[in-house]
Structures are given as C-alpha cells and as structure tokens.
Tab-separated table of C-alpha atoms in Angstrom:
chain	number	residue	atom	x	y	z
A	1426	MET	CA	0.387	-0.049	-0.513
A	1427	VAL	CA	1.012	3.408	-0.754
A	1428	THR	CA	-0.672	6.526	0.743
A	1429	ASP	CA	0.259	10.244	1.272
A	1430	GLY	CA	-3.370	9.821	3.518
A	1431	GLU	CA	-5.792	8.598	6.460
A	1432	PRO	CA	-8.264	6.856	4.279
A	1433	THR	CA	-10.903	8.501	3.192
A	1434	ALA	CA	-13.226	6.395	1.694
A	1435	HIS	CA	-15.462	3.194	1.503
A	1436	LEU	CA	-18.126	1.499	-0.476
A	1437	GLU	CA	-21.691	0.693	0.656
A	1438	GLY	CA	-23.730	-0.941	-1.420
A	1439	GLU	CA	-22.364	-0.086	-5.171
A	1440	GLN	CA	-22.260	3.860	-3.827
A	1441	ALA	CA	-19.360	4.622	-2.942
A	1442	PHE	CA	-19.089	7.531	0.720
A	1443	PHE	CA	-16.245	9.969	0.443
A	1444	ALA	CA	-15.270	11.884	3.599
A	1445	TRP	CA	-12.831	14.162	5.292
A	1446	PRO	CA	-11.582	13.863	8.166
A	1447	PRO	CA	-11.694	10.196	7.094
A	1448	GLU	CA	-15.532	9.423	9.852
A	1449	PRO	CA	-15.236	5.718	12.493
A	1450	GLU	CA	-16.935	3.683	9.766
A	1451	THR	CA	-14.158	3.975	7.152
A	1452	ILE	CA	-10.714	3.598	9.360
A	1453	ARG	CA	-12.946	0.410	11.018
A	1454	LEU	CA	-13.902	-1.035	6.933
A	1455	THR	CA	-10.194	-0.137	6.079
A	1456	LEU	CA	-8.695	-1.999	8.645
A	1457	ALA	CA	-10.888	-4.839	8.431
A	1458	GLU	CA	-10.143	-5.787	5.200
A	1459	ALA	CA	-6.401	-5.436	5.656
A	1460	VAL	CA	-6.639	-8.039	8.450
A	1461	ARG	CA	-8.809	-10.241	6.101
A	1462	LEU	CA	-5.765	-9.666	3.555
A	1463	SER	CA	-3.805	-10.614	6.632
A	1464	ARG	CA	-4.619	-13.831	6.693
A	1465	SER	CA	-5.021	-15.119	3.572
A	1466	GLY	CA	-1.345	-14.241	3.371
A	1467	VAL	CA	-0.619	-11.095	1.932
A	1468	THR	CA	2.424	-9.053	3.820
A	1469	LEU	CA	1.308	-5.968	3.957
A	1470	ASN	CA	3.373	-3.371	4.046
A	1471	ILE	CA	2.814	0.862	4.041
A	1472	PHE	CA	4.725	3.642	2.313
A	1473	MET	CA	3.472	6.465	3.386
A	1474	LEU	CA	4.371	10.073	1.720
A	1475	GLU	CA	3.408	12.103	4.229
A	1476	ASP	CA	4.056	12.368	8.063
A	1477	SER	CA	0.783	13.664	9.784
A	1478	GLU	CA	0.614	12.669	13.282
A	1479	GLY	CA	-3.372	12.011	12.543
A	1480	LEU	CA	-1.721	9.116	9.472
A	1481	ALA	CA	1.596	7.317	11.490
A	1482	ARG	CA	-1.365	6.358	14.292
A	1483	PHE	CA	-3.477	4.620	11.934
A	1484	MET	CA	-0.637	3.393	10.323
A	1485	GLU	CA	1.158	2.286	13.281
A	1486	ARG	CA	-2.403	0.230	14.158
A	1487	LEU	CA	-2.682	-1.476	10.338
A	1488	ALA	CA	0.815	-2.639	10.966
A	1489	GLU	CA	0.394	-4.035	14.697
A	1490	ARG	CA	-2.625	-6.029	13.493
A	1491	THR	CA	-1.775	-7.338	10.525
A	1492	GLY	CA	2.265	-7.622	11.502
A	1493	GLY	CA	2.902	-5.344	8.410
A	1494	ARG	CA	5.521	-3.412	7.760
A	1495	VAL	CA	5.531	1.099	7.517
A	1496	PHE	CA	8.318	2.933	6.280
A	1497	LEU	CA	8.190	6.774	5.742
A	1498	MET	CA	9.887	8.005	2.243
A	1499	ASP	CA	9.103	10.967	-0.284
A	1500	ASP	CA	8.268	10.075	-3.765
A	1501	ARG	CA	11.215	9.889	-5.431
A	1502	ASN	CA	12.534	6.952	-4.054
A	1503	VAL	CA	9.954	4.625	-3.865
A	1504	GLY	CA	9.953	2.328	-6.723
A	1505	GLU	CA	13.221	1.864	-5.763
A	1506	PHE	CA	12.904	0.847	-2.582
A	1507	VAL	CA	9.924	-1.361	-3.007
A	1508	LEU	CA	11.653	-3.344	-6.223
A	1509	ARG	CA	14.785	-3.607	-3.568
A	1510	ASP	CA	12.354	-5.089	-0.664
A	1511	TYR	CA	10.557	-6.846	-2.821
A	1512	VAL	CA	13.721	-8.753	-4.027
A	1513	ARG	CA	15.136	-8.932	-1.360
A	1514	HIS	CA	12.592	-11.223	0.294
A	1515	ARG	CA	10.689	-13.123	-1.750
A	1516	SER	CA	9.775	-16.402	-1.312
A	1517	ARG	CA	11.942	-19.115	-3.645
C-alpha cells in the first residue's frame, strides 16, 4: 500500500462514500479488510508519503493488526525501495 493520507472512502453497497476527516466506519472497514488480507497470507507493507500525526497513528494500528511494516519516504525513491524490498523478501 502506498498512501499520502488516511483512508477517506469506503463502499456502501455499490456507492462510494467519501468524507474528510475520515469517518469511524471508513477506518473500521479499512482495518477489517487489511486483517482479512493478512489472514489470507498477504504481507502488508505500508509506504507513507506524508508524515502527519493522524496518518502515522493509523498506519501503526494497521501494521500492528496485520504484522505489516510501515516505511516513511518521499515519492522520488518509493519505486526503487519497493523493488529492492520485494527482491530481498520474495519466496524462493
């Protein structure tokens, strides 16, 4: 996951719901989906392109619940970092 902010949207049926600041339901659904992915074997690595208090708090919660990792970086080096991390940790 690459993000520059907290989750601000979720689906309600077939309709997209957007809100800023994030609604509690959006946070809850985002965390639930991340946990579901983690339980199915997906490793969640989070690349933060912004360093705000709210975003950092949310991303730490996300990483704690999924066993993922959080990285703070700028958009100039995220591609190189993702590729190197993938090569270093891929299953053989």
